[in-house]
XYZ file of N, CA and C in Angstrom:
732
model
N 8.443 -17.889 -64.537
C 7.593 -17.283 -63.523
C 7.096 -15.911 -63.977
N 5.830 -15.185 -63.021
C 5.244 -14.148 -63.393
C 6.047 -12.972 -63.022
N 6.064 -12.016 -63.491
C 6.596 -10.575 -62.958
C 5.880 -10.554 -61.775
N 4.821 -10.706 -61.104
C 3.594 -10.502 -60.350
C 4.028 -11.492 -58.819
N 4.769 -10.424 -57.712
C 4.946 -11.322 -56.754
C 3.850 -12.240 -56.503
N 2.706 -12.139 -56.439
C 1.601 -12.964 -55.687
C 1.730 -13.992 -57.063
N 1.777 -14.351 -58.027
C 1.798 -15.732 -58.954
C 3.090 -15.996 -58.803
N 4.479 -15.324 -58.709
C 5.607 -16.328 -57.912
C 5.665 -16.603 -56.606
N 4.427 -16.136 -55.683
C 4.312 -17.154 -54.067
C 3.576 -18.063 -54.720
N 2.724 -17.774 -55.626
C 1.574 -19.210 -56.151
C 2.559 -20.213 -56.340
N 3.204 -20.000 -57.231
C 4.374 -20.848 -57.963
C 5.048 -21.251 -56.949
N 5.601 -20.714 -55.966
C 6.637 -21.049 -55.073
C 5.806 -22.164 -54.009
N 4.713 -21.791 -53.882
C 4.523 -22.442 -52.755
C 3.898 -24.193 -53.271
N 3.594 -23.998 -54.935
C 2.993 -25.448 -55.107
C 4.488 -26.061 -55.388
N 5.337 -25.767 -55.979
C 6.731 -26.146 -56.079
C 7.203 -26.890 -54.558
N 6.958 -26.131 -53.263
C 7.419 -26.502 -52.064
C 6.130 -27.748 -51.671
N 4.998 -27.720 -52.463
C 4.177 -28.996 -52.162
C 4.574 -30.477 -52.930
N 5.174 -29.480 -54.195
C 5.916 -30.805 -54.911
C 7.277 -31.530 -54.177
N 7.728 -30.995 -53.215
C 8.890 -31.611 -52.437
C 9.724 -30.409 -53.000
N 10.119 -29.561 -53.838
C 11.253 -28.765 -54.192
C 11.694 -28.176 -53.286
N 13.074 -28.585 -52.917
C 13.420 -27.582 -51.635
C 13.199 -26.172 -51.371
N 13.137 -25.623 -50.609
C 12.901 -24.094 -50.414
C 14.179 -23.053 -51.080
N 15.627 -23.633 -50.559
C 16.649 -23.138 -51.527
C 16.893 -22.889 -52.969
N 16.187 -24.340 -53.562
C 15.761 -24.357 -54.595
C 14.987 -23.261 -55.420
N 14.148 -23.000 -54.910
C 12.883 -22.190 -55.057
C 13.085 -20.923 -54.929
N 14.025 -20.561 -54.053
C 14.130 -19.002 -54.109
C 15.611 -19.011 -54.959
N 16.406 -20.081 -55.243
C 17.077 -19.513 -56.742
C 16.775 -19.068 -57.767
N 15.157 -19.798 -58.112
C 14.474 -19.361 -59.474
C 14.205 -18.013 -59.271
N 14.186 -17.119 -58.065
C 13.508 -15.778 -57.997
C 14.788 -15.361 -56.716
N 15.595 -15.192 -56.879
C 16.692 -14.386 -56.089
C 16.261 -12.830 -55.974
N 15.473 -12.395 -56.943
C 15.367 -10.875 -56.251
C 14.134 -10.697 -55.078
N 13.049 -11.776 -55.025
C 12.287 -12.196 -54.264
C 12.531 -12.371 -52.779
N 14.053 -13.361 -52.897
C 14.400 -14.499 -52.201
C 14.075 -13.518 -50.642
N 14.708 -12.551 -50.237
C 14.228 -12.165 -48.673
C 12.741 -12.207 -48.913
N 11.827 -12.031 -49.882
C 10.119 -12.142 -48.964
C 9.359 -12.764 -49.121
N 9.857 -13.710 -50.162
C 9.644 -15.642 -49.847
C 10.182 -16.617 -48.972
N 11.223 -16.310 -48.042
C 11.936 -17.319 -47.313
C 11.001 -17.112 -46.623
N 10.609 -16.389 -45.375
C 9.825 -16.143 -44.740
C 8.651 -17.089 -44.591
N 7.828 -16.912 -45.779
C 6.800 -17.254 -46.275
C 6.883 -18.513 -46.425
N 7.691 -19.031 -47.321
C 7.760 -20.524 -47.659
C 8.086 -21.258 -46.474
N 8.788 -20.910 -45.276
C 9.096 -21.390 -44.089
C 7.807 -21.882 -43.258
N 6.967 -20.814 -43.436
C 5.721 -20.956 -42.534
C 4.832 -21.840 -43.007
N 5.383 -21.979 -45.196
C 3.898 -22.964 -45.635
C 4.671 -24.792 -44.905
N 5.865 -24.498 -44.589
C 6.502 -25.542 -44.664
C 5.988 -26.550 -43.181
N 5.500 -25.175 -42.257
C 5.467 -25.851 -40.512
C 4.133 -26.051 -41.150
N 3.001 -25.209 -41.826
C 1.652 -25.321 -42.011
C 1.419 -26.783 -42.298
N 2.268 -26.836 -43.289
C 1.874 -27.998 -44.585
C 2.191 -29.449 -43.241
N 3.136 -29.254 -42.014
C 3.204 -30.309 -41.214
C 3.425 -29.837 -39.854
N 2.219 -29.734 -39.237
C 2.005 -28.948 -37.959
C 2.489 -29.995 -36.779
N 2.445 -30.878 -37.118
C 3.371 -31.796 -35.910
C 4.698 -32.043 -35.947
N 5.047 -31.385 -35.350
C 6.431 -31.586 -34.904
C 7.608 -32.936 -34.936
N 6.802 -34.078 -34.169
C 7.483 -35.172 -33.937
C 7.035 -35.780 -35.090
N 7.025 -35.057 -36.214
C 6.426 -36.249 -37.417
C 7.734 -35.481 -38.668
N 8.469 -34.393 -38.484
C 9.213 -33.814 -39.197
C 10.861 -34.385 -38.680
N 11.375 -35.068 -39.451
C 12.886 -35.673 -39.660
C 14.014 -35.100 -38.970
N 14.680 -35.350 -38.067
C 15.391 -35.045 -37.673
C 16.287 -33.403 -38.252
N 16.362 -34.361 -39.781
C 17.668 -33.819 -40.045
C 16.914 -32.483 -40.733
N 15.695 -32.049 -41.089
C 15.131 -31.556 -41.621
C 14.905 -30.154 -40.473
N 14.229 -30.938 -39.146
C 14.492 -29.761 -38.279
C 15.685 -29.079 -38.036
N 16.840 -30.082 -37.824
C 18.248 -29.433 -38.079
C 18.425 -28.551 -39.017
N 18.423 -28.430 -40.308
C 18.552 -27.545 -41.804
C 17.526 -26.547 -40.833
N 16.333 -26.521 -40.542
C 15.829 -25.091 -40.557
C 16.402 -24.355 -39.824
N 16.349 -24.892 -38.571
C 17.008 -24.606 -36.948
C 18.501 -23.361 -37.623
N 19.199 -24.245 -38.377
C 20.442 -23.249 -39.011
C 20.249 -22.546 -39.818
N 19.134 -22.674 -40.829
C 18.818 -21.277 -41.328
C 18.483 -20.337 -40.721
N 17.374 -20.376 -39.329
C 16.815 -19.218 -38.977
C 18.063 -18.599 -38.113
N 18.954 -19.787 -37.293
C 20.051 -19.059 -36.631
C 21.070 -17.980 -37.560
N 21.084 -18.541 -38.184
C 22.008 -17.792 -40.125
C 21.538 -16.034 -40.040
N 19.959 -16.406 -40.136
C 19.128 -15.352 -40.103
C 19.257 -14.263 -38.946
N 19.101 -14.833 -37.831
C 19.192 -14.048 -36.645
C 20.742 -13.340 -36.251
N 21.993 -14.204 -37.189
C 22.735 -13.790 -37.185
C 23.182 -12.494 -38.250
N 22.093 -12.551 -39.404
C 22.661 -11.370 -40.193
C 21.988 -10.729 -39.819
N 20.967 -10.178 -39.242
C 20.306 -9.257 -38.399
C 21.506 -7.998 -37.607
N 21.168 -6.734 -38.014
C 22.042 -5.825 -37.643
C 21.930 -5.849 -36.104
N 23.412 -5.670 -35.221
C 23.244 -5.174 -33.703
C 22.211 -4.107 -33.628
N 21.712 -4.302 -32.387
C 21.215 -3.190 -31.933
C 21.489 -2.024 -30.617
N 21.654 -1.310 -31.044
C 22.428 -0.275 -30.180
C 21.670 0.493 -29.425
N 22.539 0.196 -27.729
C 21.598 0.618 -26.709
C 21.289 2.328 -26.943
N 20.065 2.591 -26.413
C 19.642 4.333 -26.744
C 20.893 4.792 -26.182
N 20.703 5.958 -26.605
C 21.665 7.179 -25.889
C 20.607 7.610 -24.997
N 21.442 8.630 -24.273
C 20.539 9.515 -23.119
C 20.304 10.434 -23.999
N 20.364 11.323 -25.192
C 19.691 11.983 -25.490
C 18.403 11.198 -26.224
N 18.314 10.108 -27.075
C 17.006 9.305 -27.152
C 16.067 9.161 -25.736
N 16.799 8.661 -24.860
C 15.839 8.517 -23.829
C 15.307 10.125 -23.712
N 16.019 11.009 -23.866
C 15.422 12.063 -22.872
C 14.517 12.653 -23.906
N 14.700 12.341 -25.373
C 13.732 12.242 -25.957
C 12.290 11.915 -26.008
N 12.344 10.866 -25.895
C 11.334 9.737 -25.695
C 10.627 9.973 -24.350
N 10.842 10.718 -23.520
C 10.727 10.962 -21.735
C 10.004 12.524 -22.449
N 10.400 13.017 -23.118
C 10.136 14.478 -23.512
C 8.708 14.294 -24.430
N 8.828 13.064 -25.110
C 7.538 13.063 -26.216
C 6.471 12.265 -25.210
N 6.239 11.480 -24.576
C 5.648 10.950 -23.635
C 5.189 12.242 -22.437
N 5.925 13.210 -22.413
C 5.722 14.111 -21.344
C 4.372 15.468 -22.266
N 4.522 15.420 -23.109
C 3.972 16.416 -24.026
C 2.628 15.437 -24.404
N 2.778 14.103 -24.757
C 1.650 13.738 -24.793
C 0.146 13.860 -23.470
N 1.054 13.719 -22.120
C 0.127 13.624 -21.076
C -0.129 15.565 -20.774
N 0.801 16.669 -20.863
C 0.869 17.749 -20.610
C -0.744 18.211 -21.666
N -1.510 17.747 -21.526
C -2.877 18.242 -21.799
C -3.739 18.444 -20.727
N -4.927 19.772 -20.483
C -5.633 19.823 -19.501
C -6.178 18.578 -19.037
N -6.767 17.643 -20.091
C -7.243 16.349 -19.514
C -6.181 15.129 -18.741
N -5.191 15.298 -19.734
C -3.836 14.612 -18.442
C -3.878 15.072 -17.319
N -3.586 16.082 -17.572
C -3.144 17.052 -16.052
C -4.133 16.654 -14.960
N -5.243 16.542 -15.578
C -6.585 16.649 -14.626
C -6.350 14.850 -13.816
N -5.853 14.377 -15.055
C -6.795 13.019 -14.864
C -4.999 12.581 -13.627
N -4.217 12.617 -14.510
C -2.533 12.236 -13.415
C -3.362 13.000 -12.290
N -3.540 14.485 -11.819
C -3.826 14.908 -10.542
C -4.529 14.381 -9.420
N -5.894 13.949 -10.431
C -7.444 12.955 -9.635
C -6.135 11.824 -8.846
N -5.971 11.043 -9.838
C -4.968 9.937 -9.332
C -4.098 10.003 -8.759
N -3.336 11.304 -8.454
C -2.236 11.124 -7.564
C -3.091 11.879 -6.001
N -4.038 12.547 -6.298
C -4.836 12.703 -4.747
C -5.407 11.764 -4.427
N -6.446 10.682 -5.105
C -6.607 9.764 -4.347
C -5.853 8.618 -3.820
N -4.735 8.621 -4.588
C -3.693 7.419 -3.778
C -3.066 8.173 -2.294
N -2.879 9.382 -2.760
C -2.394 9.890 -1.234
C -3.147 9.803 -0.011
N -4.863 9.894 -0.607
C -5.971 9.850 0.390
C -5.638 8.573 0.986
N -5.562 7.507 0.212
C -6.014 6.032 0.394
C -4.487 5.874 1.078
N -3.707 6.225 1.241
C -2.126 6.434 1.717
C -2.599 5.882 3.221
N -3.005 8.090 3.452
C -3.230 8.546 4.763
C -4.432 7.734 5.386
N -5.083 7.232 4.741
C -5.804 6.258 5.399
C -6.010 5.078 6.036
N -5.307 4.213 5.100
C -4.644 3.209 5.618
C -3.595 3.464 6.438
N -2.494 4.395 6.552
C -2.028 4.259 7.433
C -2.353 4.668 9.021
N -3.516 5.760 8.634
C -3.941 5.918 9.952
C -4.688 5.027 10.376
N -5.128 4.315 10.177
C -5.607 2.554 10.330
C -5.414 1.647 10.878
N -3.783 1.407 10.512
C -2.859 0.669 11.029
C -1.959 1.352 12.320
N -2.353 2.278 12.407
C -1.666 3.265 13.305
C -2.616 3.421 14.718
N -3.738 3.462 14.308
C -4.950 3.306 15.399
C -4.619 2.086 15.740
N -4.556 1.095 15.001
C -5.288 0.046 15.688
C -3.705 -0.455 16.400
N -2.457 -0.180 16.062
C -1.563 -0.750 16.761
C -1.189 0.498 18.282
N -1.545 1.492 17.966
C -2.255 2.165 19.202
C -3.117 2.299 20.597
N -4.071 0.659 20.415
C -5.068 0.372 20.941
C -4.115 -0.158 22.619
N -2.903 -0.489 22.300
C -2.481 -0.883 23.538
C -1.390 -0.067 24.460
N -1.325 1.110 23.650
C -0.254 2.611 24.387
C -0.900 2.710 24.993
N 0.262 2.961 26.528
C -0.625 3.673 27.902
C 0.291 5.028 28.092
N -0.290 5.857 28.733
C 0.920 7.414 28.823
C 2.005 6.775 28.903
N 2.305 7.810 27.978
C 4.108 7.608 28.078
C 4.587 7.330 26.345
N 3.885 6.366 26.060
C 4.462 5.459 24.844
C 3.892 6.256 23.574
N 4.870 6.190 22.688
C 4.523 6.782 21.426
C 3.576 7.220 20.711
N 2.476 6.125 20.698
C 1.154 6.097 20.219
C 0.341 6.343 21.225
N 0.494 6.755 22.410
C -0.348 7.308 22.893
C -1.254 8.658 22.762
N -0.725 9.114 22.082
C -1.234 10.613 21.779
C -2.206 10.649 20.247
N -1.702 9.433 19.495
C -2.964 8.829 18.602
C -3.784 7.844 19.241
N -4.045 7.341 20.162
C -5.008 6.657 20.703
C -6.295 7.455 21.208
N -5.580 8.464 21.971
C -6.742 9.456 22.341
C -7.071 10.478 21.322
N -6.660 10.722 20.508
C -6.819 11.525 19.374
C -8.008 10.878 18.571
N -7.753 9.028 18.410
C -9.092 8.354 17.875
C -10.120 8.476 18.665
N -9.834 8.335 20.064
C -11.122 8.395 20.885
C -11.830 9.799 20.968
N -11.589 10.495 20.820
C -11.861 11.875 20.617
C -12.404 11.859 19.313
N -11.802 11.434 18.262
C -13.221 11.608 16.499
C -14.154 10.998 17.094
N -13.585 9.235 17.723
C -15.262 8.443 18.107
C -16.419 9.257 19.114
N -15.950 10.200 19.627
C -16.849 10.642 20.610
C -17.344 11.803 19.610
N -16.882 12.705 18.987
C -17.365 13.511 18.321
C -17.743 13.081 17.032
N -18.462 11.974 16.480
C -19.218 10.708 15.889
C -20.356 10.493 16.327
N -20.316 10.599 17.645
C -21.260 9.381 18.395
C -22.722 10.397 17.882
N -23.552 9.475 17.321
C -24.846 9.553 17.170
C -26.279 9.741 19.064
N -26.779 10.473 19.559
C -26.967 10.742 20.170
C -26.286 11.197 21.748
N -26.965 11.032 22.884
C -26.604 11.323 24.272
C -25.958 9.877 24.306
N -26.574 9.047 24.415
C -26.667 7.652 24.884
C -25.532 7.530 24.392
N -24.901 7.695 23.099
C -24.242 6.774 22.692
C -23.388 7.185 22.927
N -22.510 8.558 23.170
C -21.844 9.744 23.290
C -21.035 8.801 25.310
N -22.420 9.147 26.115
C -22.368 8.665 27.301
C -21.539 7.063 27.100
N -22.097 6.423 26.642
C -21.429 5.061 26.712
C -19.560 4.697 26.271
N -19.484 5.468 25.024
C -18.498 5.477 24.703
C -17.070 6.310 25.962
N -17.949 7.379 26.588
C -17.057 8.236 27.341
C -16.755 7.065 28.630
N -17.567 5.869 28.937
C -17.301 5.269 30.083
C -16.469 4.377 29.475
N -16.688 3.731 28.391
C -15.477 2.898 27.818
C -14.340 3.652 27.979
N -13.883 5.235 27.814
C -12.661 5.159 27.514
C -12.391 5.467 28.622
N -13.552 6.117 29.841
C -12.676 6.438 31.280
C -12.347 4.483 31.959
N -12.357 3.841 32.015
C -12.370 2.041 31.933
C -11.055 1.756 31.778
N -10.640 2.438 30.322
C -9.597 2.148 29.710
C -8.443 3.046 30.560
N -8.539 4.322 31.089
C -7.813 4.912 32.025
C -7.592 4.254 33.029
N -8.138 3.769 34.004
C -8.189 2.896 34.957
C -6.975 1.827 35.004
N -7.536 1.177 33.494
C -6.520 -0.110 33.167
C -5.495 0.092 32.856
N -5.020 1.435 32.335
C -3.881 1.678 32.163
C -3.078 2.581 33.354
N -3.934 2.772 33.800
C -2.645 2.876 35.786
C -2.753 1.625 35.885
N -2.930 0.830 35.802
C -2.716 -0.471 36.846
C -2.014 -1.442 35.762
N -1.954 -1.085 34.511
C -0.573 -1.390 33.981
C 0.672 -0.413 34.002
N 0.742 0.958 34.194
C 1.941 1.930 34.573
C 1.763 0.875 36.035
N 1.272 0.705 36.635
C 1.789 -0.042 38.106
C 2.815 -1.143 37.930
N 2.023 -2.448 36.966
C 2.437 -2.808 36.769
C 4.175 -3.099 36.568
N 4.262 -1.975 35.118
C 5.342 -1.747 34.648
C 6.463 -1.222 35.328
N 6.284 -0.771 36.561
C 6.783 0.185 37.751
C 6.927 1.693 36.438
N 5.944 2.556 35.979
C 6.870 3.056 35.220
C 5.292 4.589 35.712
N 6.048 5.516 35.273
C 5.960 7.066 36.114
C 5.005 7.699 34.499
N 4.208 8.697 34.909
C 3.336 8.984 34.054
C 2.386 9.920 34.475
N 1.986 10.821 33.546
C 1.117 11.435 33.884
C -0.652 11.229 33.210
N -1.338 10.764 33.908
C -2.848 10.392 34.067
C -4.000 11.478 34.621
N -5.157 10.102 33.672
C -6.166 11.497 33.841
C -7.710 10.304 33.897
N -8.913 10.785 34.633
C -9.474 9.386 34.779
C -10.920 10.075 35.774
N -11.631 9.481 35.322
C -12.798 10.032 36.166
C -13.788 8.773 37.146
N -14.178 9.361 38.268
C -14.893 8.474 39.150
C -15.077 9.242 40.084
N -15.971 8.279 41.117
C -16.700 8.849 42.073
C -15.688 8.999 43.592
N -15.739 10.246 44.454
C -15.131 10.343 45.118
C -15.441 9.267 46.263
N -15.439 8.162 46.885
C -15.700 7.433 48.088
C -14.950 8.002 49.002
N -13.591 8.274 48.974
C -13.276 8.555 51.003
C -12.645 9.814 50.890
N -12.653 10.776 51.548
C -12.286 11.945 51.398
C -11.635 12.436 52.782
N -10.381 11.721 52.960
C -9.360 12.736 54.023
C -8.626 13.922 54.474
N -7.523 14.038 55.019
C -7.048 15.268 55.128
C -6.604 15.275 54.012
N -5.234 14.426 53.407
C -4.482 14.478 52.073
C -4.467 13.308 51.402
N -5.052 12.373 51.895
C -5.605 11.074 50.631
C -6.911 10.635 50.473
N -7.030 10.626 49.052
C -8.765 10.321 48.772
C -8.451 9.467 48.311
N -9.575 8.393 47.953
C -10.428 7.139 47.320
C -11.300 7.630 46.272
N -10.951 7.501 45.088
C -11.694 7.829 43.888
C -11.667 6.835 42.658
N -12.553 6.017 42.817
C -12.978 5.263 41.567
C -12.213 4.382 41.851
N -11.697 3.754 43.328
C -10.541 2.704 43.316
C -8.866 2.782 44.185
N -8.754 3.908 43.519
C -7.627 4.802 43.277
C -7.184 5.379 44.731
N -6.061 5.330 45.096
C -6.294 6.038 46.595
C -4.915 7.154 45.512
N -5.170 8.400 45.688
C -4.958 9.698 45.684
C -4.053 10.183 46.409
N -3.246 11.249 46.590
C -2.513 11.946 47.278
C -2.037 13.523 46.951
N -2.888 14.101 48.172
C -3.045 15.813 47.557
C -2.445 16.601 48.380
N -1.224 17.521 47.299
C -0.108 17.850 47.888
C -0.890 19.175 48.142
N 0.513 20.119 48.875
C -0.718 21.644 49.555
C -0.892 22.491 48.066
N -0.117 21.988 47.191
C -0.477 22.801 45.607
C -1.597 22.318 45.158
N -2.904 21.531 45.303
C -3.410 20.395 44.663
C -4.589 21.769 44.075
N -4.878 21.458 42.879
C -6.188 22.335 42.864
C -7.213 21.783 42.861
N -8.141 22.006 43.748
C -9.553 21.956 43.544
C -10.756 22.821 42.999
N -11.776 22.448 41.924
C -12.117 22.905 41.763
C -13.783 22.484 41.497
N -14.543 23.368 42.560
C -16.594 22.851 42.771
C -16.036 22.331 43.949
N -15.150 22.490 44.910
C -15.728 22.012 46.567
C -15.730 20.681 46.404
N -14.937 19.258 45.896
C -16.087 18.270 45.980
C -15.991 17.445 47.188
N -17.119 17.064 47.268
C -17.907 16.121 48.033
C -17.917 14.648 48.298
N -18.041 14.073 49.060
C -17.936 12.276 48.820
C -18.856 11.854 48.220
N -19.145 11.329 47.325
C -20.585 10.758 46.946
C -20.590 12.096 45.030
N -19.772 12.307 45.031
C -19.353 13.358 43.997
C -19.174 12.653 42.730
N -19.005 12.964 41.393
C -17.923 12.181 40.060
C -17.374 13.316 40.069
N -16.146 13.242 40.256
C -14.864 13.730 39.975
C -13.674 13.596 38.674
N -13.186 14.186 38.188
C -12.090 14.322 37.169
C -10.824 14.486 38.040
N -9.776 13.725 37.866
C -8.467 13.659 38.076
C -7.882 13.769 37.352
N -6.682 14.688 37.000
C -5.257 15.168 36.289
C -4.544 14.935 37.858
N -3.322 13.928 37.376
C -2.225 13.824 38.328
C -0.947 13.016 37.479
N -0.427 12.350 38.305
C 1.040 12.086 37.648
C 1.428 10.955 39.097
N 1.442 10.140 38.266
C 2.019 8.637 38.755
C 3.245 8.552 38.968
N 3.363 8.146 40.177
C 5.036 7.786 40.696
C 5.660 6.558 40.254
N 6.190 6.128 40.398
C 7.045 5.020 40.334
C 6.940 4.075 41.715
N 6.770 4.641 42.361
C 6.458 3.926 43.944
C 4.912 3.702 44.347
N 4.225 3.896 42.756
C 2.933 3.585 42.725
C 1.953 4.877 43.597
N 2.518 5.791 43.857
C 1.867 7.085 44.582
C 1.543 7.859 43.626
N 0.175 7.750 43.292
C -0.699 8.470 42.559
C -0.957 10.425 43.279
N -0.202 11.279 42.279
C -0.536 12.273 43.059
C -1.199 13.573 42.221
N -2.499 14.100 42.671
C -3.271 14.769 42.359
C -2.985 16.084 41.827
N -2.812 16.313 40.688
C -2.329 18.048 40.255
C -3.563 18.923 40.298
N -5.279 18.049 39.662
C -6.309 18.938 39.800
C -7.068 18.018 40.007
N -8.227 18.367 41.102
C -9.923 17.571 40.643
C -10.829 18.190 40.749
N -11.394 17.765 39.954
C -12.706 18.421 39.189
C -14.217 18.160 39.629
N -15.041 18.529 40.026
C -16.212 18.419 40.128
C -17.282 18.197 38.675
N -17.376 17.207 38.234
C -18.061 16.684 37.171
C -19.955 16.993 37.437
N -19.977 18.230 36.546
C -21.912 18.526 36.848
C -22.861 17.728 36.001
């Protein structure tokens, strides 16, 4: 054979076309032999790429060489913590550039954005059914309040404010429901106006000698109510308002 590794793979590999075993073959060149096994292994699957066409006993012989192989292969030994903290240290110096810095920062503000967003999202919308009292009530009206300060003209401003006085309404008459005590707030027109109980928007009222009034109002009036719901369903008036 040649001094010249590449004319002993030439050699080696027409030898392994002649049938010469591969063992064979790297006896003639033992100082070779680790970077021809390799090699000659692969002309060996090349030279017969189907599988179920290679001899039993033939797959057996390789099967135990490469296990042979995998067995003289040195352990490998788990890092130490000073490697890791290495490796944590060279990775940290790579990103510690103004353009890292910049670019990790962009990315860690917009995930926080997209955080607070979605969760205020999911927070509104499981909100949509708190009436005073309950947890999410104080984000329900908090949304209705951006939507109104949103609203694109009068009109639209107006419409939205009757949706949510609607939604006041419905929610005394679920605190009724619930037998459960609360403090409410709700606008409508005054219809009956007695000594100490009014009719407003439905609502019959009850105005203690503290009650404040404020604009004189009138029957035939829109009025604002702040009061506080009993439990015995006695709606009682803390202020009303004359709506101009």
């Amino acid at each position: 054979m040649s001094d010249s590794f590449e004319s002993i793979l030439d050699e080696s590999i027409s030898a392994l076309q002649a049938g010469i075993p591969v063992e064979e073959i790297l006896a003639e060149a033992p100082e070779y032999a680790a970077q021809l096994r390799p090699l000659l292994f692969a002309a060996t699957v090349l030279a017969d790429p189907n599988p179920r066409l290679v001899a039993e006993e033939r797959k057996s012989a390789l099967r135990a060489v490469y296990m042979q192989q995998v067995a003289d292969l040195p352990a490998q030994k788990p890092p130490t913590f000073n490697q890791k903290a290495q490796a944590v240290s060279r990775i940290i110096r790579r990103r510690a550039t103004p353009k890292g810095v910049l670019s990790d920062l962009a990315t860690v503000i917009v995930t926080v954005i997209l955080t607070l967003l979605m969760t205020l999202l999911l927070l509104s919308f499981a909100a949509q059914a708190a009436v005073p009292g309950d947890l999410l009530y104080s984000l329900k009206r908090s949304s209705e309040a951006v939507q109104l300060g949103l609203a694109f003209g009068e009109a639209q401003w107006t419409g939205l404010n009757q949706q949510f006085n609607q939604r006041r309404l419905a929610e005394i008459e679920q605190l009724i429901q619930q037998d459960r005590a609360a403090v409410v707030d709700f606008r409508g027109v005054l219809e009956t106006k007695g000594e100490n109980l009014w009719i407003i928007a439905g609502q019959t009222i009850f105005l203690p000698t503290d009650v404040i009034l404020e604009g004189q109002p009138q029957e035939g009036d829109e009025v604002e109510v702040m009061g506080f719901l009993r439990t015995n369903e006695v709606l009682v008036a803390d202020t009303i308002r004359v709506i101009k």
